[in-house]
Amino acid sequence: MNKTLRPVESAHGTFHITDVYPSVDGGRFPIKRIAGEPVEVWADIYRDGHDVISAALVWRHVGDDAWQTAPMTPHSDDRWGGSFVPDRPGRYSFAIEAWTDEFASWRHRFEQKQRDGCDHTLDAVEGAGMLTQAQAGGPAAAAVIIRQCEIFLQTGEPGALLAPELRDAMAGSQFRRDLMRSQLYPLTADRPRARSGAWYQMFARSQGKTPGVHATFGDCIARLPDIAAMGFDVVLLAPIHPIGQTHRKGRNNAAIAQPGDPGSPYAVGSAEGGHDAVHPELGALDDFRAFVAACQSHGLEVALDFAVQCSPDHPWLTEHPDWFKRRPDGSMRTAEHPPQHWDDVVNPDFGSEDATALWRALRDVVLFWVEQGVKIFRVDNPHTKPLAFWAWLIREVQDRDADVLFLSEAFARPKLMKGLAKLGFTQSYTYFTWRTQRVELEQYLGELTSYPERDFFRPNFFVNTPDILPFHLQSGESWMFKSRLALAATLSSSYGIHSGFELLEHTPVPGREEYLNSEKYEIRVRDWDQVGNIKPYVAALNRIRRGNPALQQFANMRFINVDDGGVIGFVKEAADQGNVIVAAIALSSEPREVWLPLGDVMVGRGEARRPVAELEDLITGERHALEWGGIRLHLDPARDPALLLRCIA
């Protein structure tokens, strides 16, 4: 039996718009960029036949009605490129439009017939007729079209139809009868702090000067000049809320607290209040606002730890008992992750019948602190809460204030960590803390700087945390602390330390990657200027970071083949390629001579791009000329495990 083919119902869909870059999971999740900087977009655009194609980018902020547009230009093999600039932080959508430029197609056919010596009289009439059908492309374009049409009608000379200015005028003045738009692709544009920053994490209660005495926000303000002098951008506070009494932990996570033990600030909530309250010994809410203002005066931002968990004494357990799970005997189900068990903490039940109210309450907590001047939140263990909740909360908050940033503190399975970043977290913790060998670092950085990870995953390299004292720091060797600091500060555009790192604190719980006498369970008082500290080294690294845009970005880097397995070398370029930094960092303590092959390193953009001629040592100021496509330098980890060199053409 013969089958009758159905006719094509429409000319739409003629174009194929494929292999769109940038996109994450085919446009399911937003790419991340910085507001005010160009976003390059590429796509394969083609159709059947020989007609001339035109294409454009269209984009808009989610709060805008009108679409903006920018042209795309063809490159080789049907690959088209264009760019646009998201002018402010927030969520955007962009798409690609393609259509047939009918006048350009006519012009191409007409010129071909002229070259072939064919009769083109009717073709000229056809082209003139297209001018009479032109749509409004603006007064200037209309004037050109009318003038050229009149010239042709008066003279009959086809040259009037081939004028370059008419081609340009007609390009934007035709009805696009086969216009096709691609799917929409989401984009999140953030402020620059989302990409780059140096973080200093501390417990507010440990910033005093008297042993055993709880510090106040006034004491924290007194510490700010020291933190600012080290060149940090963000002060990250562990939870500052009232701490529960029930099952309070003692020193070194002892199951039973002794009189005077302050407990863990991650057991949030007591009779004095919950997540929207300040621990009374720190001060009042006005004192916290004064701390935020003092940070701003020192060029610092405040980040708060957002721990979605409660002490058994949290007001919510009384006010909203349905938000929490109970065991068969009626007792509260406390937090646990076998073999660990935390009976001083209970987790909200995101599957409760009143979950909608719970979600809104947690959102309102974040918005409350935003009102107090906090625009950055480190989220504790987000991977243990529903992913849909974080996608909702981040959007709810950022729709109200697009400057708010979220750091995911998730040491979990790699795809889960990346999934949290796709859902909206601005930055993410990483496995850098445990990557110590050259091959491990190169492989891990290769993964994070590849596509599509570089378009949605912004890593923040913390060298230590209140929970983690890595084994490689437990010897307390100064060169190792400096090496890890230099790696974090230069490999990533965002990095952080927990207070005490600058003092080389390194006493572990035997056999574990944890601090003995951890600040999580007691108040610590330190001499911040004690002998042996590396504060000047921290300050020098942060000064170099601020002075070199190449170190304020993450993706434009490549490793170089240093002739020593105990040294890692890499090159980083600023977006405009005008600032190029070479780094060589020792991974072991022995002095060595290293050869850096740099013959293919260039500086500058476009025609101004030149091979590197010499290197400036950013620590000493010395200059070294390249010879035979590279340079041999001495590296003494005991003095400084890192060579940081600016390339000069």
XYZ file of C-alpha atoms in Angstrom:
649
model
C 0.000 0.000 0.000
C 1.381 3.411 -0.973
C 1.753 5.980 1.781
C 1.042 9.630 1.056
C 3.669 12.012 2.399
C 2.252 14.878 4.421
C 3.212 18.333 3.111
C 5.366 20.636 5.207
C 2.982 22.775 7.196
C 5.287 25.737 7.683
C 8.569 27.219 6.544
C 9.537 27.740 10.175
C 12.139 25.384 11.556
C 14.307 25.677 8.463
C 17.294 26.669 10.587
C 19.355 24.428 12.796
C 20.912 26.111 15.839
C 23.117 23.580 17.585
C 26.169 23.156 19.821
C 25.430 26.360 21.705
C 28.172 27.611 23.991
C 28.005 28.439 26.833
C 25.350 26.160 28.233
C 25.069 23.740 31.141
C 23.229 20.480 30.572
C 21.685 21.799 27.376
C 20.386 24.941 29.058
C 18.743 23.287 32.049
C 20.947 25.194 34.490
C 22.364 28.724 34.299
C 25.903 29.573 33.363
C 27.699 31.954 35.736
C 29.326 35.214 34.710
C 30.232 38.602 36.234
C 27.977 41.603 35.643
C 29.502 44.270 33.418
C 31.735 41.828 31.530
C 31.129 40.481 28.006
C 29.521 37.069 27.610
C 30.708 35.345 24.443
C 28.172 33.077 22.750
C 28.906 30.594 19.959
C 26.671 28.279 17.959
C 26.501 26.268 14.767
C 23.817 27.872 12.556
C 22.906 26.470 9.158
C 20.027 25.728 6.815
C 19.431 24.074 3.483
C 20.203 25.880 0.240
C 22.447 28.815 -0.563
C 20.513 31.768 0.823
C 22.342 34.224 3.059
C 21.748 33.716 6.785
C 21.673 36.442 9.420
C 21.770 35.786 13.155
C 21.608 37.746 16.393
C 21.794 37.329 20.126
C 18.791 38.390 22.167
C 18.851 38.697 25.935
C 17.112 40.318 28.861
C 17.208 40.535 32.636
C 14.355 38.620 34.255
C 12.969 41.913 35.533
C 12.869 43.564 32.111
C 10.124 43.421 29.494
C 12.115 44.334 26.397
C 14.700 42.116 24.742
C 18.053 43.547 23.760
C 19.854 42.399 20.654
C 23.384 42.175 19.268
C 24.580 40.807 15.910
C 26.338 37.497 15.479
C 28.985 37.031 12.806
C 29.912 33.861 10.902
C 33.301 32.251 11.268
C 34.474 29.028 9.687
C 32.256 26.008 9.010
C 28.901 27.578 9.980
C 30.190 28.582 13.412
C 28.753 31.913 14.540
C 29.818 34.112 17.425
C 28.587 37.169 19.272
C 28.607 38.735 22.703
C 26.508 40.758 25.096
C 27.054 42.412 28.465
C 24.716 41.786 31.418
C 24.723 45.249 32.943
C 23.782 44.377 36.521
C 23.717 41.369 38.855
C 20.755 39.067 38.521
C 19.215 36.333 36.408
C 19.120 36.590 32.628
C 17.885 34.628 29.651
C 19.493 34.662 26.227
C 18.703 33.038 22.910
C 19.887 32.983 19.310
C 17.757 34.127 16.415
C 18.363 33.205 12.762
C 16.599 34.259 9.572
C 17.129 34.540 5.845
C 18.456 37.893 4.665
C 16.387 37.968 1.478
C 17.942 41.113 0.043
C 21.492 39.860 0.687
C 20.502 36.554 -0.934
C 19.154 38.416 -3.992
C 22.323 40.529 -4.137
C 24.512 37.416 -4.043
C 22.569 35.783 -6.924
C 22.543 39.022 -8.949
C 26.302 39.530 -8.662
C 26.857 35.928 -9.695
C 24.778 36.456 -12.846
C 26.696 39.661 -13.608
C 29.980 37.790 -13.399
C 28.625 35.018 -15.612
C 27.372 37.483 -18.239
C 23.741 36.378 -17.916
C 20.741 38.591 -18.541
C 19.799 40.154 -15.211
C 17.143 42.675 -16.201
C 14.301 40.937 -14.397
C 16.531 40.285 -11.398
C 17.149 44.028 -11.079
C 13.408 44.687 -11.127
C 12.973 42.009 -8.481
C 15.582 43.694 -6.261
C 13.970 47.107 -6.682
C 10.649 45.577 -5.695
C 12.194 44.359 -2.461
C 13.087 47.950 -1.592
C 9.429 48.945 -1.783
C 8.568 46.239 0.763
C 11.208 47.296 3.303
C 10.040 47.696 6.872
C 10.949 50.595 9.114
C 14.585 50.142 10.051
C 14.995 53.682 11.317
C 15.042 57.129 9.621
C 18.625 56.836 8.406
C 18.069 53.415 6.807
C 14.782 54.553 5.248
C 16.483 57.575 3.669
C 19.142 55.348 2.062
C 16.548 52.892 0.726
C 14.343 55.652 -0.774
C 17.331 57.381 -2.369
C 18.751 54.253 -3.975
C 15.333 53.145 -5.182
C 14.757 56.508 -6.859
C 18.177 56.391 -8.516
C 17.417 52.984 -9.993
C 13.964 54.012 -11.202
C 15.408 57.126 -12.829
C 18.503 55.571 -14.420
C 17.777 51.850 -14.639
C 21.351 51.274 -13.509
C 21.568 48.161 -11.250
C 24.625 49.611 -9.524
C 22.238 51.660 -7.398
C 20.938 48.390 -5.933
C 24.424 47.123 -5.109
C 25.632 50.084 -3.068
C 27.203 48.971 0.254
C 25.147 51.491 2.204
C 21.947 49.963 0.764
C 23.065 46.488 1.787
C 23.523 47.701 5.356
C 20.246 49.627 5.380
C 18.272 46.645 4.105
C 19.867 44.279 6.616
C 17.719 45.726 9.383
C 14.716 46.773 7.313
C 13.230 43.508 6.049
C 10.366 41.413 7.268
C 11.941 38.277 8.686
C 9.370 35.823 7.431
C 11.297 32.698 8.494
C 12.719 34.029 11.750
C 13.560 31.231 14.165
C 14.565 31.544 17.819
C 16.466 28.904 19.751
C 15.456 27.758 23.190
C 16.184 30.120 26.047
C 19.440 29.670 27.952
C 19.700 30.883 31.572
C 22.563 32.973 32.943
C 23.358 34.279 36.412
C 25.412 37.465 36.540
C 27.087 38.120 39.887
C 29.124 40.921 41.367
C 32.932 40.535 41.218
C 33.264 39.106 44.745
C 31.604 35.961 43.419
C 34.719 35.248 41.359
C 37.569 36.463 43.523
C 38.311 37.022 47.177
C 40.497 36.096 50.134
C 38.497 34.779 53.109
C 39.420 34.795 56.796
C 37.280 32.469 58.925
C 37.032 32.941 62.686
C 34.967 32.277 65.794
C 33.799 35.617 67.139
C 33.944 34.385 70.736
C 37.721 33.725 70.444
C 38.785 37.240 69.475
C 39.322 38.524 73.010
C 42.492 38.892 75.067
C 41.559 37.275 78.390
C 41.784 33.455 78.628
C 38.425 31.813 79.182
C 36.493 35.054 78.722
C 33.937 35.191 75.925
C 34.771 37.920 73.390
C 32.304 40.557 72.270
C 31.709 42.185 68.896
C 33.794 45.049 70.272
C 36.716 42.633 70.584
C 36.057 41.487 67.016
C 36.176 45.097 65.822
C 39.554 45.472 67.516
C 40.877 42.548 65.418
C 39.870 44.031 62.090
C 42.994 46.168 61.472
C 45.146 43.032 61.771
C 42.918 41.057 59.380
C 42.753 43.937 56.898
C 46.539 44.379 57.050
C 46.910 40.778 55.876
C 44.912 41.725 52.782
C 41.741 39.716 53.274
C 38.466 40.652 51.606
C 35.920 38.622 53.579
C 35.553 37.891 57.300
C 33.625 34.651 57.734
C 32.019 34.178 61.152
C 31.074 30.814 62.592
C 27.463 30.870 63.891
C 26.896 33.829 66.226
C 23.559 32.685 67.647
C 22.570 31.535 71.150
C 23.858 28.029 71.957
C 21.727 25.299 73.494
C 22.285 23.752 76.912
C 20.728 20.321 76.348
C 23.432 17.721 75.613
C 25.963 20.554 75.285
C 29.361 19.312 74.143
C 32.456 19.781 76.251
C 36.052 20.419 75.243
C 37.329 18.258 72.397
C 33.781 17.118 71.665
C 33.350 15.520 75.086
C 29.881 14.082 75.533
C 29.352 15.931 78.811
C 30.173 19.621 79.184
C 31.855 20.913 82.295
C 30.700 24.088 84.041
C 31.739 27.062 81.926
C 32.109 25.127 78.666
C 30.603 27.323 75.939
C 29.362 24.475 73.736
C 29.402 24.255 69.959
C 27.968 27.259 68.123
C 26.612 24.791 65.564
C 24.049 23.738 68.182
C 21.952 26.766 67.281
C 19.239 28.081 69.553
C 18.329 28.454 73.193
C 15.826 30.291 75.366
C 17.544 33.513 74.214
C 16.523 32.904 70.593
C 17.270 31.046 67.407
C 18.768 31.703 63.980
C 17.746 35.356 63.966
C 19.252 36.141 67.365
C 22.749 37.039 68.592
C 24.497 35.179 71.405
C 24.072 37.483 74.427
C 27.756 37.315 75.394
C 28.732 38.662 71.987
C 26.448 41.641 72.401
C 23.192 42.878 70.944
C 22.020 43.193 67.367
C 23.174 46.823 67.317
C 26.665 45.617 68.242
C 26.622 43.257 65.280
C 25.577 46.098 62.984
C 28.500 48.116 64.349
C 30.795 45.203 63.485
C 29.449 45.116 59.909
C 30.023 48.865 59.581
C 33.552 48.552 60.980
C 34.310 45.806 58.453
C 33.125 48.043 55.631
C 35.414 50.830 56.829
C 38.357 48.405 56.518
C 37.350 47.216 53.050
C 36.040 43.910 54.394
C 32.769 42.082 53.861
C 31.019 39.973 56.482
C 30.007 36.408 55.688
C 27.842 34.398 58.070
C 27.734 30.666 58.609
C 24.207 29.409 57.917
C 23.757 26.080 59.696
C 20.313 24.579 59.075
C 20.151 22.687 62.340
C 18.911 23.346 65.847
C 19.774 22.702 69.435
C 17.069 20.781 71.316
C 16.493 24.127 73.063
C 15.766 26.069 69.875
C 12.435 27.966 70.081
C 11.235 26.252 66.916
C 10.963 22.895 68.709
C 8.284 24.386 70.928
C 6.669 26.683 68.406
C 6.730 24.216 65.487
C 7.060 20.660 66.819
C 5.894 19.254 63.483
C 9.098 20.510 61.867
C 11.118 17.781 63.615
C 11.122 13.998 63.634
C 10.632 11.877 66.715
C 11.620 8.314 67.479
C 9.076 5.552 68.254
C 9.350 6.283 71.994
C 8.486 9.958 71.422
C 12.020 11.269 71.957
C 13.531 13.751 69.524
C 15.579 12.289 66.677
C 19.011 13.918 66.957
C 21.499 14.393 64.140
C 23.699 11.511 63.116
C 25.900 10.362 60.281
C 27.221 6.968 61.387
C 29.592 6.498 63.037
C 29.218 10.123 64.154
C 26.357 11.162 66.416
C 25.504 14.679 67.583
C 22.915 14.644 70.320
C 23.303 18.403 70.832
C 21.755 18.961 67.377
C 18.455 18.084 65.717
C 17.717 18.523 62.027
C 14.481 19.993 60.652
C 12.256 17.561 58.791
C 11.966 18.838 55.230
C 9.378 16.187 54.540
C 6.984 17.272 57.274
C 3.402 18.200 56.480
C 4.283 21.795 57.376
C 7.417 21.893 55.199
C 6.205 24.957 53.307
C 6.271 27.013 56.498
C 9.715 25.607 57.382
C 11.109 26.620 53.987
C 9.732 30.124 54.381
C 11.095 30.448 57.916
C 14.612 29.526 56.766
C 14.367 31.947 53.854
C 13.281 34.674 56.239
C 16.306 33.972 58.438
C 18.608 34.685 55.512
C 16.647 37.793 54.543
C 16.834 39.015 58.150
C 20.637 38.952 58.080
C 20.657 40.554 54.650
C 18.786 43.448 56.248
C 21.625 43.700 58.785
C 24.164 44.153 55.989
C 25.288 40.561 55.364
C 25.576 39.695 51.663
C 27.536 36.421 51.856
C 26.492 33.122 53.466
C 28.543 29.977 53.939
C 26.012 27.152 54.045
C 27.003 24.318 56.353
C 26.538 20.816 54.895
C 24.029 21.757 52.179
C 24.267 18.275 50.664
C 22.329 16.880 53.634
C 19.254 18.986 52.803
C 16.929 18.699 49.786
C 18.426 20.070 46.592
C 15.063 21.544 45.608
C 15.077 23.586 48.802
C 18.385 25.248 47.971
C 17.327 26.008 44.407
C 14.190 27.668 45.791
C 15.859 29.538 48.664
C 18.720 30.952 46.597
C 16.322 32.190 43.934
C 13.976 33.671 46.535
C 16.812 35.592 48.190
C 18.612 36.709 45.040
C 15.374 37.874 43.426
C 15.162 40.324 46.321
C 18.870 41.181 46.419
C 21.041 39.994 43.547
C 24.233 40.900 45.465
C 23.802 38.022 47.933
C 26.303 35.173 47.462
C 26.177 31.594 48.749
C 29.182 29.340 49.454
C 28.493 25.602 49.504
C 30.399 23.836 52.288
C 29.869 20.356 50.925
C 32.611 17.753 51.062
C 30.551 15.124 49.298
C 30.501 13.054 46.134
C 31.847 15.061 43.194
C 28.641 15.026 41.159
C 26.596 16.075 44.187
C 28.978 18.972 44.833
C 28.678 20.025 41.197
C 24.923 19.574 41.336
C 24.690 22.083 44.176
C 26.681 24.561 42.091
C 24.338 24.048 39.144
C 21.328 24.700 41.357
C 22.584 28.138 42.320
C 25.421 28.127 44.850
C 27.792 30.931 43.924
C 30.963 29.204 45.126
C 31.889 25.745 46.337
C 34.315 24.039 48.682
C 36.587 21.556 46.938
C 38.930 18.622 47.446
C 41.956 20.920 47.216
C 42.592 20.341 50.921
C 43.593 16.744 50.134
C 45.347 17.228 46.805
C 49.064 17.322 47.625
C 51.002 15.708 44.776
C 51.712 17.425 41.480
C 49.778 14.921 39.377
C 46.799 15.166 41.745
C 46.727 18.940 41.561
C 47.125 19.022 37.787
C 44.379 16.471 37.259
C 41.997 18.171 39.686
C 42.575 21.654 38.305
C 42.268 20.237 34.804
C 38.831 18.942 35.759
C 37.640 22.206 37.341
C 38.876 24.419 34.498
C 37.418 22.276 31.718
C 33.987 22.579 30.117
C 31.320 22.687 31.348
C 32.601 22.895 34.956
C 34.246 26.272 34.386
C 30.863 27.721 33.416
C 29.058 26.892 36.679
C 31.507 25.715 39.377
C 33.490 28.441 41.162
C 35.956 26.805 43.569
C 37.012 28.319 46.876
C 40.244 26.694 48.071
C 40.332 26.555 51.872
C 43.705 25.406 53.213
C 42.174 24.420 56.546
C 38.809 24.656 58.308
C 37.634 24.456 61.935
C 36.921 20.774 61.238
C 39.944 19.861 59.131
C 43.641 19.919 59.995
C 45.133 18.036 57.029
C 47.883 15.534 57.745
C 50.382 17.500 55.652
C 50.111 20.470 58.070
C 50.453 18.452 61.268
C 54.251 18.671 61.309
C 54.009 22.442 61.685
C 56.708 23.169 59.080
C 56.607 26.780 57.979
C 57.518 25.989 54.361
C 54.550 23.621 54.063
C 52.103 26.211 55.425
C 53.480 28.757 52.959
C 53.377 26.290 50.089
C 49.750 25.356 50.698
C 48.838 29.012 51.121
C 50.570 29.958 47.863
C 48.893 27.091 46.000
C 45.427 28.071 47.252
C 45.934 31.791 46.670
C 47.262 31.460 43.117
C 45.602 28.352 41.684
C 42.144 29.583 42.632
C 40.752 33.093 42.439
C 38.994 32.555 45.801
C 40.631 30.953 48.814
C 40.393 30.962 52.583
C 42.097 30.147 55.864
C 40.739 29.452 59.311
C 42.178 31.666 62.037
C 45.303 30.235 63.612
C 46.700 29.081 60.282
C 48.837 32.223 60.171
C 50.282 31.143 63.559
C 51.124 27.653 62.212
C 48.714 25.934 64.607
C 49.066 22.228 63.949
C 48.358 20.071 67.024
C 45.976 17.269 65.964
C 43.760 14.770 67.640
C 46.129 11.782 67.392
C 45.613 9.867 64.171
C 42.898 12.171 62.862
C 42.620 15.238 60.641
C 41.125 17.305 63.438
C 42.437 20.027 65.721
C 43.091 19.177 69.344
C 41.441 21.744 71.594
C 39.230 22.810 68.720
C 37.562 26.209 68.834
C 34.293 24.483 68.061
C 34.113 23.467 71.724
C 36.066 26.081 73.664
C 37.134 29.703 73.710
C 40.671 30.285 72.467
C 42.839 33.314 73.169
C 45.927 33.838 71.034
C 48.917 36.093 70.720
C 48.340 37.171 67.132
C 51.928 38.425 66.854
C 53.657 35.380 68.334
C 57.121 34.487 67.075
C 57.120 32.365 63.932
C 53.869 33.662 62.467
C 53.598 33.991 58.681
C 51.380 37.073 58.604
C 53.830 39.048 56.420
C 53.791 36.196 53.899
C 49.986 36.128 53.867
C 49.947 39.896 53.322
C 52.445 39.663 50.457
C 50.417 36.998 48.657
C 47.189 38.954 48.997
C 48.925 42.127 47.790
C 50.138 40.265 44.707
C 46.647 38.863 44.097
C 45.084 42.310 44.221
C 47.673 43.791 41.912
C 47.399 41.163 39.190
C 44.091 40.479 37.409
C 45.457 37.170 36.142
C 45.252 35.840 39.717
C 41.708 37.139 40.177
C 40.298 34.648 37.680
C 40.304 30.886 37.651
C 39.734 29.444 34.197
C 42.499 30.958 32.026
C 45.368 28.839 33.241
C 47.575 26.067 31.986
C 50.306 23.982 33.545
C 53.875 24.078 32.300
C 56.201 21.112 32.181
C 58.654 21.986 34.936
C 61.660 19.654 34.888
C 61.225 18.708 38.557
C 58.444 16.491 39.907
C 58.621 18.265 43.258
C 57.587 21.595 41.717
C 54.303 22.556 40.088
C 54.337 25.315 37.477
C 51.534 27.137 35.703
C 50.637 30.245 33.710
C 47.558 32.405 34.342
C 46.254 35.135 32.041
C 43.889 38.027 32.702
C 40.806 38.222 30.500
C 42.398 40.940 28.342
C 45.673 38.952 28.178
C 47.586 42.039 29.269
C 48.543 40.594 32.654
C 50.243 37.176 32.605
C 51.651 35.482 35.706
C 53.978 32.483 35.888
C 54.139 30.522 39.134
C 56.439 27.747 40.324
C 55.616 26.334 43.774
C 57.600 23.721 45.684
C 55.781 20.611 46.922
C 58.749 19.342 48.954
C 61.248 21.026 51.226
C 64.576 20.537 49.371
C 66.235 23.508 47.595
C 66.383 23.088 43.848
C 67.161 24.651 40.496
C 64.149 24.655 38.185
C 63.896 25.220 34.441
C 60.705 26.972 33.323
C 59.999 26.521 29.583
C 58.176 29.694 28.551
C 58.922 30.028 24.869
C 55.257 29.874 23.884
C 53.995 32.359 26.506
C 52.661 35.592 25.020
C 51.518 38.904 26.520
C 49.007 41.356 25.075
C 45.979 41.173 22.814
C 45.661 41.079 19.083
C 48.415 42.785 17.123
C 50.016 43.966 20.360
C 50.619 40.384 21.499
C 54.326 39.662 21.955
C 56.496 36.816 23.302
C 57.706 37.161 26.871
C 61.116 38.832 27.052
C 61.673 38.967 30.805
C 60.099 38.131 34.148
C 59.623 40.305 37.216
C 59.757 38.558 40.606
C 56.684 39.888 42.407
C 58.234 39.288 45.828
C 61.752 40.658 45.353
C 61.227 42.958 42.359
C 64.166 41.347 40.519
C 63.996 41.008 36.738
C 65.214 37.997 34.780
C 65.657 37.819 30.999
C 64.520 34.728 29.114
C 67.177 32.718 27.305
C 66.630 29.824 24.913
C 62.874 29.999 25.428
C 62.897 29.700 29.190
C 64.612 30.505 32.436
C 66.430 28.630 35.205
C 65.767 29.855 38.733
C 66.695 28.844 42.274
C 63.863 27.771 44.564
C 64.534 27.531 48.288
C 61.364 26.452 50.153
C 62.899 27.306 53.528
C 62.921 30.956 52.439
C 59.941 30.968 50.093
C 58.419 27.903 48.412
C 56.818 29.993 45.642
C 58.179 31.922 42.692
C 55.585 34.380 41.381
C 56.672 36.121 38.199
C 55.010 38.751 36.030
C 55.625 38.377 32.307
C 56.966 41.381 30.401
C 57.061 41.542 26.607
